[in-house]
Amino acid sequence: MSHPIVEFREVSKSFGTFFANKNLSFAIDPGTIHGLIGENGAGKSTAMKGLFGVHSIDGGQIFIRGKAVVPQGPKHMMGLGVGMVHQHFMLAGSETALDNVIVGEEHVGLFQKIRRGKVLAELQALSAQSGIPFQAWNTRVQDLSVGDQQRLEILKLLYRGSDVFILDEPTAVLTPQEINDLFATLKRLKSAGKTVVLITHKLKEITEVTDAVTVLRRGEVVTTLRTSETNASALAKTMVGRAVSFTYSGPRTDVAPDAKVCVEVKNLRVDDPFDRVKSASFFVKSGEILGFAGVAGNGQSQTFKYLSNPSAFRGRSSGDYKTLEGAALKDQTHADPEQLRHSKIGIAPEDRHHEALVLDFNMNENFFLGQQSDARYQKYGMIQKSSVREAVVRAIHEFDIRPKAPEHPLKKMSGGNQQKLVMARTLDPAPEILYIAQPTRGVDVGSIERIHAEIMKLRNEGKAIILLSSELEELMDLCDRIAVFFDGTLMDTVHRPDFDLWTLGQRLGGSQ
Amino acid sequence: MEEWVFPVLRTATPLVFASMGGLWCERSGVIQIGLEGFMLLGAFFGAFFALALKSVFLGFLGAGLIGAILGGVFGIAVIRFRANQIITGTAINLFAAGLTPILCKAVYGSANSSARVDFTEPLLWGPLVAAGLCAVVSWALFLWTPWGLRMRFAGEHPEALQNAGVSVVRYRWMGVVLAGVLASVGGAMLSVFLSSSFVRGMSAGRGFIALAALILGRWNPGLTVMGCFLFAFTDLMQGRLQGHEWFGIKVADPMVHTFPYAVTLFILAFVMGRSRAPKALGEPW
């Protein structure tokens, strides 16, 4: 039995109180394609940054070919034969493909002439021998297709002597045809005795191409399996659901039998090359929570984005979208976030750092974002700083946000406290309808409970809530109904009495 | 021929040096708006060292040395402390404009001009050959050597360079120091080669024109030298147009003076769009 080529033993990494990686242990066998799967924020990229020495690990050890190493950076790992294809390619667009391979490994003195002809011949031989086609060596990288750029990255690593190829979400930017080509490339690498680590959140890729798979969730390894001994449904379940140590135990009022429909969507379609919504119809009544469940890329995020800002999807969406305003349902298919806010809809977006907050700004400024037309915070085009600050102080007390300093920049706050500020802003002024996405992603355990209790309180007060989460447990804990998305389609809405981790997991994986 | 080629080459000499300095600096990813200041300081110290050491060659060498030191100061600010590159460059320009008259007054008793460098025959070919060499060597390094390739990557995709195991910071340091040295030598050409004394403010925007040539030349050595020739030509035109009558109207000299700058503006406004700066230009590493 040979050594694993890469092995993690009890590797941990935390940022403040938040564990990005907790006691990761898994081994990758040489000559295999090993999948590393998990939702966004599950700790996949933190683990790989640890492996490449981009940051130091707090505890545990990393072994390469059975030897413990302390990673010093990409050059060091390259020397050990471990190379990485980053999501953002390490290629300079204005330089030729050839020069991109040569730089740093010129094999001549600094002021001698680079032997481009010789390298070119070597690369052509390498391309032919490995079966990874590439011709455009003298083309500038910016003129190459994304698939070609990716092949170039792989050939670059091959040329520099890599044995282990780590690919970070390599299919995110590819067309389906290019994905097929990539998989062919990966299989060729494998048959040449190389090891491939495929980081992804797409189940299909794992079942299609890998030999073994390690599932990460909330910074921990859930399991490592042989791909042949599992299937998409079982993987979906392990990826998004597993017993969490806490559940909501507060009051849960019954949904009133005459509760009004607050959000109604019929036959929604959204065109998008990467995340398409083919068909989704659903409604939410006041005093209930509708969950959106799905493995990433199956349309639930896109549906949420559409609900949050239909005006951004003009011309590539169709269907009905109505929300309750006063006594009647109002058409929202052309609304922008500002108009939605006037319709008393509160939105907490999915990506806290990119869609919800400006991390360099302080709490006051972030609280004001999106409230610029609110008469309480703005007079004659001037920000009413004192009333904004008062509102933030109120929010700090109400949500127990720390530190208790409105002038504190967001980037110095923990994910949990950032999320609490987002929640506070979403609830000001008090909405009737709430769209909340990933409320506990990257949030420490203590704050999760606080946020869950807040969401349930709103529900019990009679708000209509749509909750998007990649945590199946979270949805099962809070929701009254869960809408299951698969392949861009809202397949089914499951009612609370029928919630069951196993059957939900199967449906997320596409089984009926 | 005789009337234009030789004078254009002469006038272009300081520009070629300064723009090659700017080229390496900006290709390595650091915005170099301080060429003007380096040139002015070079002009003073070129004259100063030439007079003090009674050698034109040592004048150039001294100017280069001072340029290296000031390039280092610039580097400490923008590389070590990641200061804003445009503001730091502007500070260099203001510093030079303020310092040179003070030094001039202290050494030569007048803030406006130095003593004359008149102990030697007027220079003819030396500086021209040096400028030519500077351009050709830059071009060869740029195109053929690992050093040039790495400089280009430092400004285009520093992360890729770092990933290949090369220190981005080291190459950027070389870029800023080279800019200081070459622009100062270019400045010394003004006081020692094109005239024979330092005159207050004698760089007169040539640092910016060198920068314009660089942009016009798309950060490419060959094209940048062409840009220098173009601007040298307009500068020469300006001198020769003074006092001319146009259709019976005499254009005031200050108007004619604006000619090279107007051409710079015009060309940058209409050519700039197609020129692409190094991608990571101005981003601290």
CSV table of N, CA and C in Angstrom, one decimal, chain B residues 163-249:
chain,number,residue,atom,x,y,z
B,163,ASN,N,3.6,33.6,-8.0
B,163,ASN,CA,3.3,32.1,-8.0
B,163,ASN,C,4.4,31.4,-8.7
B,164,ALA,N,5.1,32.0,-9.7
B,164,ALA,CA,6.2,31.4,-10.3
B,164,ALA,C,7.5,31.5,-9.5
B,165,GLY,N,7.4,32.0,-8.3
B,165,GLY,CA,8.5,32.0,-7.4
B,165,GLY,C,9.4,33.2,-7.5
B,166,VAL,N,8.9,34.3,-8.2
B,166,VAL,CA,9.8,35.5,-8.3
B,166,VAL,C,9.3,36.6,-7.5
B,167,SER,N,10.2,37.3,-6.8
B,167,SER,CA,9.7,38.4,-5.9
B,167,SER,C,9.3,39.6,-6.7
B,168,VAL,N,8.0,39.9,-6.6
B,168,VAL,CA,7.5,41.1,-7.3
B,168,VAL,C,8.1,42.4,-6.8
B,169,VAL,N,8.3,42.4,-5.5
B,169,VAL,CA,8.8,43.6,-4.9
B,169,VAL,C,10.2,44.0,-5.4
B,170,ARG,N,11.0,42.9,-5.6
B,170,ARG,CA,12.4,43.2,-6.1
B,170,ARG,C,12.3,43.8,-7.5
B,171,TYR,N,11.5,43.3,-8.3
B,171,TYR,CA,11.4,43.8,-9.7
B,171,TYR,C,10.8,45.2,-9.7
B,172,ARG,N,9.9,45.5,-8.8
B,172,ARG,CA,9.4,46.9,-8.8
B,172,ARG,C,10.5,47.8,-8.3
B,173,TRP,N,11.3,47.4,-7.3
B,173,TRP,CA,12.4,48.2,-6.8
B,173,TRP,C,13.3,48.6,-8.0
B,174,MET,N,13.6,47.6,-8.8
B,174,MET,CA,14.5,47.8,-9.9
B,174,MET,C,13.9,48.9,-10.9
B,175,GLY,N,12.5,48.7,-11.0
B,175,GLY,CA,11.8,49.7,-11.9
B,175,GLY,C,11.9,51.1,-11.4
B,176,VAL,N,11.7,51.3,-10.1
B,176,VAL,CA,11.6,52.7,-9.6
B,176,VAL,C,13.0,53.3,-9.6
B,177,VAL,N,14.0,52.5,-9.2
B,177,VAL,CA,15.4,53.0,-9.2
B,177,VAL,C,15.9,53.4,-10.6
B,178,LEU,N,15.6,52.5,-11.5
B,178,LEU,CA,15.9,52.7,-12.9
B,178,LEU,C,15.3,54.0,-13.4
B,179,ALA,N,14.0,54.3,-13.1
B,179,ALA,CA,13.4,55.5,-13.5
B,179,ALA,C,14.1,56.7,-12.9
B,180,GLY,N,14.5,56.6,-11.6
B,180,GLY,CA,15.3,57.7,-11.0
B,180,GLY,C,16.6,58.0,-11.8
B,181,VAL,N,17.3,56.9,-12.0
B,181,VAL,CA,18.6,57.1,-12.7
B,181,VAL,C,18.5,57.6,-14.1
B,182,LEU,N,17.6,57.0,-14.9
B,182,LEU,CA,17.5,57.3,-16.3
B,182,LEU,C,16.9,58.7,-16.5
B,183,ALA,N,15.9,59.1,-15.7
B,183,ALA,CA,15.3,60.4,-15.9
B,183,ALA,C,16.3,61.5,-15.4
B,184,SER,N,17.1,61.2,-14.4
B,184,SER,CA,18.1,62.2,-13.9
B,184,SER,C,19.2,62.4,-15.0
B,185,VAL,N,19.6,61.3,-15.6
B,185,VAL,CA,20.6,61.4,-16.6
B,185,VAL,C,20.0,62.2,-17.8
B,186,GLY,N,18.7,61.9,-18.1
B,186,GLY,CA,18.1,62.7,-19.1
B,186,GLY,C,18.0,64.2,-18.8
B,187,GLY,N,17.8,64.5,-17.5
B,187,GLY,CA,17.8,65.9,-17.1
B,187,GLY,C,19.2,66.5,-17.2
B,188,ALA,N,20.2,65.7,-16.9
B,188,ALA,CA,21.5,66.3,-17.0
B,188,ALA,C,21.9,66.6,-18.5
B,189,MET,N,21.2,65.9,-19.4
B,189,MET,CA,21.4,66.2,-20.8
B,189,MET,C,21.0,67.6,-21.1
B,190,LEU,N,19.9,68.1,-20.4
B,190,LEU,CA,19.4,69.4,-20.7
B,190,LEU,C,20.5,70.5,-20.3
B,191,SER,N,21.1,70.3,-19.1
B,191,SER,CA,22.0,71.3,-18.7
B,191,SER,C,23.4,71.2,-19.2
B,192,VAL,N,23.8,70.0,-19.5
B,192,VAL,CA,25.2,69.8,-19.9
B,192,VAL,C,25.4,69.6,-21.4
B,193,PHE,N,24.4,69.0,-22.0
B,193,PHE,CA,24.5,68.7,-23.4
B,193,PHE,C,23.8,69.7,-24.3
B,194,LEU,N,22.5,69.9,-24.0
B,194,LEU,CA,21.7,70.8,-24.9
B,194,LEU,C,22.0,72.3,-24.6
B,195,SER,N,22.4,72.6,-23.4
B,195,SER,CA,22.9,74.0,-23.1
B,195,SER,C,24.1,73.8,-22.2
B,196,SER,N,24.6,74.9,-21.6
B,196,SER,CA,25.8,74.7,-20.8
B,196,SER,C,25.7,75.3,-19.4
B,197,SER,N,24.5,75.3,-18.9
B,197,SER,CA,24.3,75.7,-17.5
B,197,SER,C,22.9,75.2,-17.0
B,198,PHE,N,22.8,75.1,-15.7
B,198,PHE,CA,21.5,74.8,-15.2
B,198,PHE,C,20.7,76.1,-15.1
B,199,VAL,N,19.4,76.1,-15.6
B,199,VAL,CA,18.5,77.2,-15.5
B,199,VAL,C,17.3,76.8,-14.7
B,200,ARG,N,16.8,77.6,-13.8
B,200,ARG,CA,15.7,77.3,-13.0
B,200,ARG,C,14.5,76.8,-13.9
B,201,GLY,N,13.9,75.7,-13.4
B,201,GLY,CA,12.7,75.2,-14.1
B,201,GLY,C,13.0,74.7,-15.5
B,202,MET,N,14.3,74.3,-15.9
B,202,MET,CA,14.6,74.1,-17.2
B,202,MET,C,14.0,72.8,-17.8
B,203,SER,N,13.5,71.9,-17.0
B,203,SER,CA,12.9,70.7,-17.5
B,203,SER,C,11.6,71.1,-18.3
B,204,ALA,N,10.9,72.1,-17.8
B,204,ALA,CA,9.8,72.7,-18.6
B,204,ALA,C,8.8,71.7,-19.1
B,205,GLY,N,8.4,70.8,-18.3
B,205,GLY,CA,7.4,69.8,-18.7
B,205,GLY,C,7.9,68.6,-19.5
B,206,ARG,N,9.2,68.5,-19.7
B,206,ARG,CA,9.7,67.4,-20.6
B,206,ARG,C,9.5,66.1,-19.9
B,207,GLY,N,9.5,66.1,-18.6
B,207,GLY,CA,9.2,64.8,-17.9
B,207,GLY,C,7.8,64.3,-18.2
B,208,PHE,N,6.9,65.2,-18.3
B,208,PHE,CA,5.5,64.9,-18.7
B,208,PHE,C,5.4,64.5,-20.2
B,209,ILE,N,6.2,65.2,-21.0
B,209,ILE,CA,6.2,64.8,-22.4
B,209,ILE,C,6.8,63.4,-22.6
B,210,ALA,N,7.8,63.1,-21.8
B,210,ALA,CA,8.4,61.7,-21.8
B,210,ALA,C,7.3,60.7,-21.5
B,211,LEU,N,6.5,61.1,-20.5
B,211,LEU,CA,5.4,60.2,-20.1
B,211,LEU,C,4.4,60.1,-21.2
B,212,ALA,N,4.1,61.2,-21.8
B,212,ALA,CA,3.2,61.1,-23.0
B,212,ALA,C,3.8,60.2,-24.1
B,213,ALA,N,5.1,60.3,-24.3
B,213,ALA,CA,5.7,59.5,-25.4
B,213,ALA,C,5.5,58.0,-25.0
B,214,LEU,N,5.6,57.7,-23.7
B,214,LEU,CA,5.5,56.4,-23.2
B,214,LEU,C,4.1,55.9,-23.5
B,215,ILE,N,3.1,56.7,-23.2
B,215,ILE,CA,1.7,56.3,-23.4
B,215,ILE,C,1.4,56.1,-24.9
B,216,LEU,N,1.9,57.1,-25.6
B,216,LEU,CA,1.7,57.1,-27.1
B,216,LEU,C,2.4,55.8,-27.6
B,217,GLY,N,3.5,55.4,-27.0
B,217,GLY,CA,4.3,54.3,-27.5
B,217,GLY,C,3.7,53.0,-26.9
B,218,ARG,N,2.6,53.1,-26.2
B,218,ARG,CA,2.0,51.9,-25.7
B,218,ARG,C,2.9,51.1,-24.8
B,219,TRP,N,3.7,51.7,-24.0
B,219,TRP,CA,4.6,51.1,-23.0
B,219,TRP,C,5.5,50.1,-23.7
B,220,ASN,N,5.9,50.4,-25.0
B,220,ASN,CA,6.7,49.5,-25.8
B,220,ASN,C,7.9,50.3,-26.2
B,221,PRO,N,9.1,49.8,-26.0
B,221,PRO,CA,10.3,50.6,-26.1
B,221,PRO,C,10.5,51.2,-27.5
B,222,GLY,N,10.3,50.4,-28.6
B,222,GLY,CA,10.5,51.0,-29.9
B,222,GLY,C,9.5,52.1,-30.2
B,223,LEU,N,8.2,51.9,-30.0
B,223,LEU,CA,7.2,52.9,-30.2
B,223,LEU,C,7.4,54.1,-29.4
B,224,THR,N,7.9,53.9,-28.1
B,224,THR,CA,8.1,55.0,-27.2
B,224,THR,C,9.2,56.0,-27.7
B,225,VAL,N,10.3,55.4,-28.3
B,225,VAL,CA,11.3,56.2,-28.9
B,225,VAL,C,10.8,57.0,-30.0
B,226,MET,N,9.9,56.4,-30.8
B,226,MET,CA,9.3,57.1,-31.9
B,226,MET,C,8.5,58.3,-31.4
B,227,GLY,N,7.8,58.1,-30.3
B,227,GLY,CA,7.1,59.1,-29.6
B,227,GLY,C,8.0,60.3,-29.2
B,228,CYS,N,9.2,59.9,-28.7
B,228,CYS,CA,10.1,60.9,-28.3
B,228,CYS,C,10.6,61.8,-29.5
B,229,PHE,N,10.8,61.1,-30.6
B,229,PHE,CA,11.2,61.8,-31.8
B,229,PHE,C,10.1,62.8,-32.2
B,230,LEU,N,8.9,62.3,-32.2
B,230,LEU,CA,7.7,63.2,-32.6
B,230,LEU,C,7.7,64.4,-31.7
B,231,PHE,N,7.9,64.2,-30.4
B,231,PHE,CA,7.8,65.4,-29.5
B,231,PHE,C,9.0,66.3,-29.6
B,232,ALA,N,10.1,65.7,-29.9
B,232,ALA,CA,11.3,66.5,-30.2
B,232,ALA,C,11.1,67.4,-31.4
B,233,PHE,N,10.5,66.8,-32.4
B,233,PHE,CA,10.3,67.5,-33.6
B,233,PHE,C,9.3,68.7,-33.4
B,234,THR,N,8.3,68.4,-32.6
B,234,THR,CA,7.3,69.6,-32.4
B,234,THR,C,8.0,70.6,-31.5
B,235,ASP,N,8.9,70.2,-30.6
B,235,ASP,CA,9.6,71.2,-29.8
B,235,ASP,C,10.5,72.1,-30.7
B,236,LEU,N,11.1,71.4,-31.7
B,236,LEU,CA,12.0,72.1,-32.6
B,236,LEU,C,11.2,73.1,-33.5
B,237,MET,N,10.1,72.6,-34.0
B,237,MET,CA,9.1,73.4,-34.8
B,237,MET,C,8.8,74.7,-34.0
B,238,GLN,N,8.5,74.5,-32.8
B,238,GLN,CA,8.1,75.6,-31.9
B,238,GLN,C,9.1,76.7,-31.9
B,239,GLY,N,10.4,76.2,-31.8
B,239,GLY,CA,11.5,77.2,-31.7
B,239,GLY,C,11.6,77.9,-33.1
B,240,ARG,N,11.4,77.2,-34.2
B,240,ARG,CA,11.6,77.8,-35.5
B,240,ARG,C,10.4,78.6,-35.9
B,241,LEU,N,9.3,78.4,-35.3
B,241,LEU,CA,8.1,79.1,-35.7
B,241,LEU,C,8.0,80.5,-35.0
B,242,GLN,N,8.8,80.7,-34.0
B,242,GLN,CA,8.8,81.9,-33.3
B,242,GLN,C,9.2,83.1,-34.2
B,243,GLY,N,8.4,84.1,-34.2
B,243,GLY,CA,8.7,85.3,-35.0
B,243,GLY,C,8.1,85.2,-36.4
B,244,HIS,N,7.6,84.0,-36.8
B,244,HIS,CA,7.1,83.8,-38.1
B,244,HIS,C,5.8,84.6,-38.3
B,245,GLU,N,5.6,85.0,-39.5
B,245,GLU,CA,4.3,85.6,-39.8
B,245,GLU,C,3.4,84.6,-40.5
B,246,TRP,N,2.1,84.5,-40.1
B,246,TRP,CA,1.2,83.6,-40.7
B,246,TRP,C,0.1,84.4,-41.4
B,247,PHE,N,0.1,84.4,-42.7
B,247,PHE,CA,-0.8,85.1,-43.5
B,247,PHE,C,-0.9,86.6,-43.0
B,248,GLY,N,0.3,87.1,-42.8
B,248,GLY,CA,0.4,88.5,-42.4
B,248,GLY,C,0.1,88.8,-40.9
B,249,ILE,N,-0.2,87.7,-40.2
B,249,ILE,CA,-0.5,87.9,-38.8
B,249,ILE,C,0.7,87.3,-38.0
